[in-house]
Short mmCIF file of C-alpha atoms in Angstrom, two decimals:
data_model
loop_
_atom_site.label_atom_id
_atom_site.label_comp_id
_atom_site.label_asym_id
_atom_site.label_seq_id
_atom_site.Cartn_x
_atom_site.Cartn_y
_atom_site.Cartn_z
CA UNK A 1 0.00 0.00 0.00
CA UNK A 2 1.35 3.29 -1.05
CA UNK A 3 1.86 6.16 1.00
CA UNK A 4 -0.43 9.30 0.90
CA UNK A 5 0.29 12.22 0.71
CA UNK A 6 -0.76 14.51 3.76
CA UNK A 7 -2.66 17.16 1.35
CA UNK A 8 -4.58 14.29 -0.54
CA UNK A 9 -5.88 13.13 3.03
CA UNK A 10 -6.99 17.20 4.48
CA UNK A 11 -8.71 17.01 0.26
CA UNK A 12 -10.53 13.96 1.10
CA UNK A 13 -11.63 14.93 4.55
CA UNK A 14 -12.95 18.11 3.63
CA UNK A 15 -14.87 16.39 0.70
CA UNK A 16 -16.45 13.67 2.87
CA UNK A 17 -17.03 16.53 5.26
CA UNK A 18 -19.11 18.76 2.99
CA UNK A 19 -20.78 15.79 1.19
CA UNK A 20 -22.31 15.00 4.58
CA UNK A 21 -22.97 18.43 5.33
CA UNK A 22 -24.83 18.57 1.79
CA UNK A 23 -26.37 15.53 2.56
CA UNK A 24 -27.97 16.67 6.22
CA UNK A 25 -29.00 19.92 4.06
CA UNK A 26 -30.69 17.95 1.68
CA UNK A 27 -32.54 15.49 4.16
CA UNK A 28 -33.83 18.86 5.68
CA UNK A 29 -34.86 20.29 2.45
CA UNK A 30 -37.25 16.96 1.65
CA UNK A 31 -38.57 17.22 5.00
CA UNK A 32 -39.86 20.97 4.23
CA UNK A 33 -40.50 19.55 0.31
CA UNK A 34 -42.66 16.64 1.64
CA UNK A 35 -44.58 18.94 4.60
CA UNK A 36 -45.87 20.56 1.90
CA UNK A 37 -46.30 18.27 -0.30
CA UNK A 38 -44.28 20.16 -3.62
CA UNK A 39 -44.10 16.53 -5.05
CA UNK A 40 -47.68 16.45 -5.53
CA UNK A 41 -47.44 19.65 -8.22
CA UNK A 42 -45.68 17.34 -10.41
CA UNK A 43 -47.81 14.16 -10.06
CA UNK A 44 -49.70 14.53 -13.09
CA UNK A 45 -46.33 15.57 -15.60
CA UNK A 46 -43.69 13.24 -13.96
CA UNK A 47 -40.97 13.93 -14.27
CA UNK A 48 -41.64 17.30 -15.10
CA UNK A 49 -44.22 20.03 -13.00
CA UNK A 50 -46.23 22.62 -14.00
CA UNK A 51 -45.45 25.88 -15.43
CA UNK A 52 -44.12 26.59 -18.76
CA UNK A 53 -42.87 23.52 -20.65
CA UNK A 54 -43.06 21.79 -17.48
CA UNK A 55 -39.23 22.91 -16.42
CA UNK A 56 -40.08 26.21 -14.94
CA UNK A 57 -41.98 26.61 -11.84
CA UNK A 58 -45.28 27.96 -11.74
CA UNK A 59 -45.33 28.18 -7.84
CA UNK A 60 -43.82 28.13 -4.60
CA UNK A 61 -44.38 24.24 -4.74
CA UNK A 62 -43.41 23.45 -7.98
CA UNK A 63 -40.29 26.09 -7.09
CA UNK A 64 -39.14 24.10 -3.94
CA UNK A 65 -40.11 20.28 -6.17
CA UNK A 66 -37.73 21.62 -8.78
CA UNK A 67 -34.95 22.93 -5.89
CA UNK A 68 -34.95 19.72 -4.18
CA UNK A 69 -34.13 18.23 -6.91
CA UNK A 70 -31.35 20.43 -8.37
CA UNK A 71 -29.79 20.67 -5.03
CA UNK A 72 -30.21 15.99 -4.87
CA UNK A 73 -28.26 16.35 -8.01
CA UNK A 74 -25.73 18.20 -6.82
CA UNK A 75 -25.28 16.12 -3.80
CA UNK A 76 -25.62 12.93 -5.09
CA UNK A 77 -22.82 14.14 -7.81
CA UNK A 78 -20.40 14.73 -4.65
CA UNK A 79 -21.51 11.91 -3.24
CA UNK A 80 -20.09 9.83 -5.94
CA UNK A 81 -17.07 12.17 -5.63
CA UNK A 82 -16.66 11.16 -2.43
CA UNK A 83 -16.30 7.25 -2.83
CA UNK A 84 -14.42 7.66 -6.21
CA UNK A 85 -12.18 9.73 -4.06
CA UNK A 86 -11.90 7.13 -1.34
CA UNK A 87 -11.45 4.07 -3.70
CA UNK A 88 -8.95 6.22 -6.08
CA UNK A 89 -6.53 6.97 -2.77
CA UNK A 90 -6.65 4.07 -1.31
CA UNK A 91 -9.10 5.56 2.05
CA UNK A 92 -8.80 2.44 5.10
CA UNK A 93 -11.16 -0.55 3.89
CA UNK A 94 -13.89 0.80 6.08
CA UNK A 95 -14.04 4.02 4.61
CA UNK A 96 -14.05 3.03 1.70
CA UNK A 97 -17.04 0.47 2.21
CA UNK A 98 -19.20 3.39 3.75
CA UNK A 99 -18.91 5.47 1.00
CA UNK A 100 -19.94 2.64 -1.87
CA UNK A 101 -23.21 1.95 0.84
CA UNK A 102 -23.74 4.90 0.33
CA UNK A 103 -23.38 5.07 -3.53
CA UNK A 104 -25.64 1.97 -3.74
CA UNK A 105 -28.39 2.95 -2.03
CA UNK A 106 -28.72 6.22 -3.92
CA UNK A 107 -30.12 5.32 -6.80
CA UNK A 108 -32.70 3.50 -4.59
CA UNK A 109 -33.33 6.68 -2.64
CA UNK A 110 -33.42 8.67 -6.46
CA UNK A 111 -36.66 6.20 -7.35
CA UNK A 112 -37.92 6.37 -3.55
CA UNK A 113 -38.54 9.93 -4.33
CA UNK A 114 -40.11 9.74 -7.38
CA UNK A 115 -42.61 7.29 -5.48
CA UNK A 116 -43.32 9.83 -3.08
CA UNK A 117 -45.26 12.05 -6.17
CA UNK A 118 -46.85 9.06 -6.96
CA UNK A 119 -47.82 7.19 -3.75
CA UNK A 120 -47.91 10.59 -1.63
CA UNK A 121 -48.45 9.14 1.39
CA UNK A 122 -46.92 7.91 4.89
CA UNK A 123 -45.32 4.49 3.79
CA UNK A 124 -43.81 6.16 0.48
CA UNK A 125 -41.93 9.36 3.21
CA UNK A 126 -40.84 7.17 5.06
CA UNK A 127 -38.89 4.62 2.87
CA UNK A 128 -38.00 7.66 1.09
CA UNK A 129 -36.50 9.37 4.35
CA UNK A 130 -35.21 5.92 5.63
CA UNK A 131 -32.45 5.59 2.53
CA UNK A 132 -31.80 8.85 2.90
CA UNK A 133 -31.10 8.46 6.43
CA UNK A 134 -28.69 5.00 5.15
CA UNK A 135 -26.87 7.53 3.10
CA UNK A 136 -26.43 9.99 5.96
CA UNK A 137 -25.19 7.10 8.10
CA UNK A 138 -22.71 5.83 5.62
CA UNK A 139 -21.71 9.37 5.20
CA UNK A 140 -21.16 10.22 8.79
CA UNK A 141 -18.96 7.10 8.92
CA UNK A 142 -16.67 7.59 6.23
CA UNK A 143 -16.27 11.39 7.20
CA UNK A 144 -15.77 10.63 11.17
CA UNK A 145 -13.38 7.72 10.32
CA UNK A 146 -11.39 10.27 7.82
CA UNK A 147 -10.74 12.07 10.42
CA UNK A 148 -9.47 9.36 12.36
CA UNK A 149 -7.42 8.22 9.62
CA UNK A 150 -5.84 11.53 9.38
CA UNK A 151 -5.42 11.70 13.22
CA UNK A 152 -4.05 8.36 13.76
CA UNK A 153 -1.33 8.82 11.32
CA UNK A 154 -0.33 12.33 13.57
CA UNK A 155 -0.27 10.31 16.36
CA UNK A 156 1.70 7.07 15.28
CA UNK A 157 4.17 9.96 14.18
CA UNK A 158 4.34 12.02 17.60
CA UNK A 159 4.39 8.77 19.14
CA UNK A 160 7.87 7.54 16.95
CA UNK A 161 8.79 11.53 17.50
CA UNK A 162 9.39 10.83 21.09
CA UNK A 163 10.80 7.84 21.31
CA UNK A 164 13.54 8.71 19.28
CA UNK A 165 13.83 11.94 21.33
CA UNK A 166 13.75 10.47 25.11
CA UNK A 167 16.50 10.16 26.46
CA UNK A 168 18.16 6.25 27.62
CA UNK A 169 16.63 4.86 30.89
CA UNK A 170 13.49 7.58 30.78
CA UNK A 171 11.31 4.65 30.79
CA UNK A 172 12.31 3.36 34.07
#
């Protein structure tokens, strides 16, 4: 296994890092998106909602349907960032792991959502908000256990630092 370097691991971090933080942001987003049911604007045209041509928004529902899913596009882009990123640099085995869970339950949680406009209803939210809470999890992992990669290499360092620095006998 190859070295890393120590700028490829602070990269990484802050990537896993933001894509859970765009993640939690986008979890909060479909709560306020299904509350008010936006989905339902676009049941009739699926995939596309009212207003002209069906692209742009006719209301505040159809506005915050059509944001949702601009801003799940985005996310789900750095989410795939994010384990191509951790496979690519050779990330611990766990890492690595979390972030393809979470890879391979997005396209789930991409047609959970579109069953939400369709099957508006209890069951349908909370499947929906269950992968999405899978992909958190995963998330949270890899990012928390980035960090620990990145802190466990500082320490096995300090660690050899001072040993070679104390002086003979300090150990008695």
């Amino acid at each position: 296994m190859e070295s890393k370097a120590p700028d490829m691991d602070f990269r990484f971090r802050h990537l896993a890092g933001v894509t859970t933080g765009l993640t939690f942001g986008l979890i909060l987003l479909g709560v306020y998106t299904g509350a008010i049911g936006a989905g339902l604007a676009c049941a009739g045209r699926w995939p596309f909602c009212d207003g002209w041509l069906g692209l742009f928004p006719a209301h505040w529902p159809s506005f915050v349907e059509w944001f949702h899913r601009l801003v799940a596009m985005v996310t789900g882009f750095f989410i795939l960032g994010t384990a191509y990123a951790a496979w690519r640099h050779d990330h611990e085995r766990r890492i690595q792991i979390a972030s393809a869970v979470a890879v391979v339950v997005l396209p789930v949680q991409v047609l959970l959502g579109a069953n939400t406009i369709f099957n508006f209803g209890v069951e349908a939210q909370m499947l929906h908000h269950a992968a999405a809470q899978l992909i958190f999890g995963a998330l949270v992992a890899a990012t928390a256990w980035a960090y620990d990669e990145g802190d466990g290499a500082a320490t096995a360092e300090s660690d050899a630092d001072s040993e070679a620095t104390a002086p003979a006998g300090a150990d008695d």
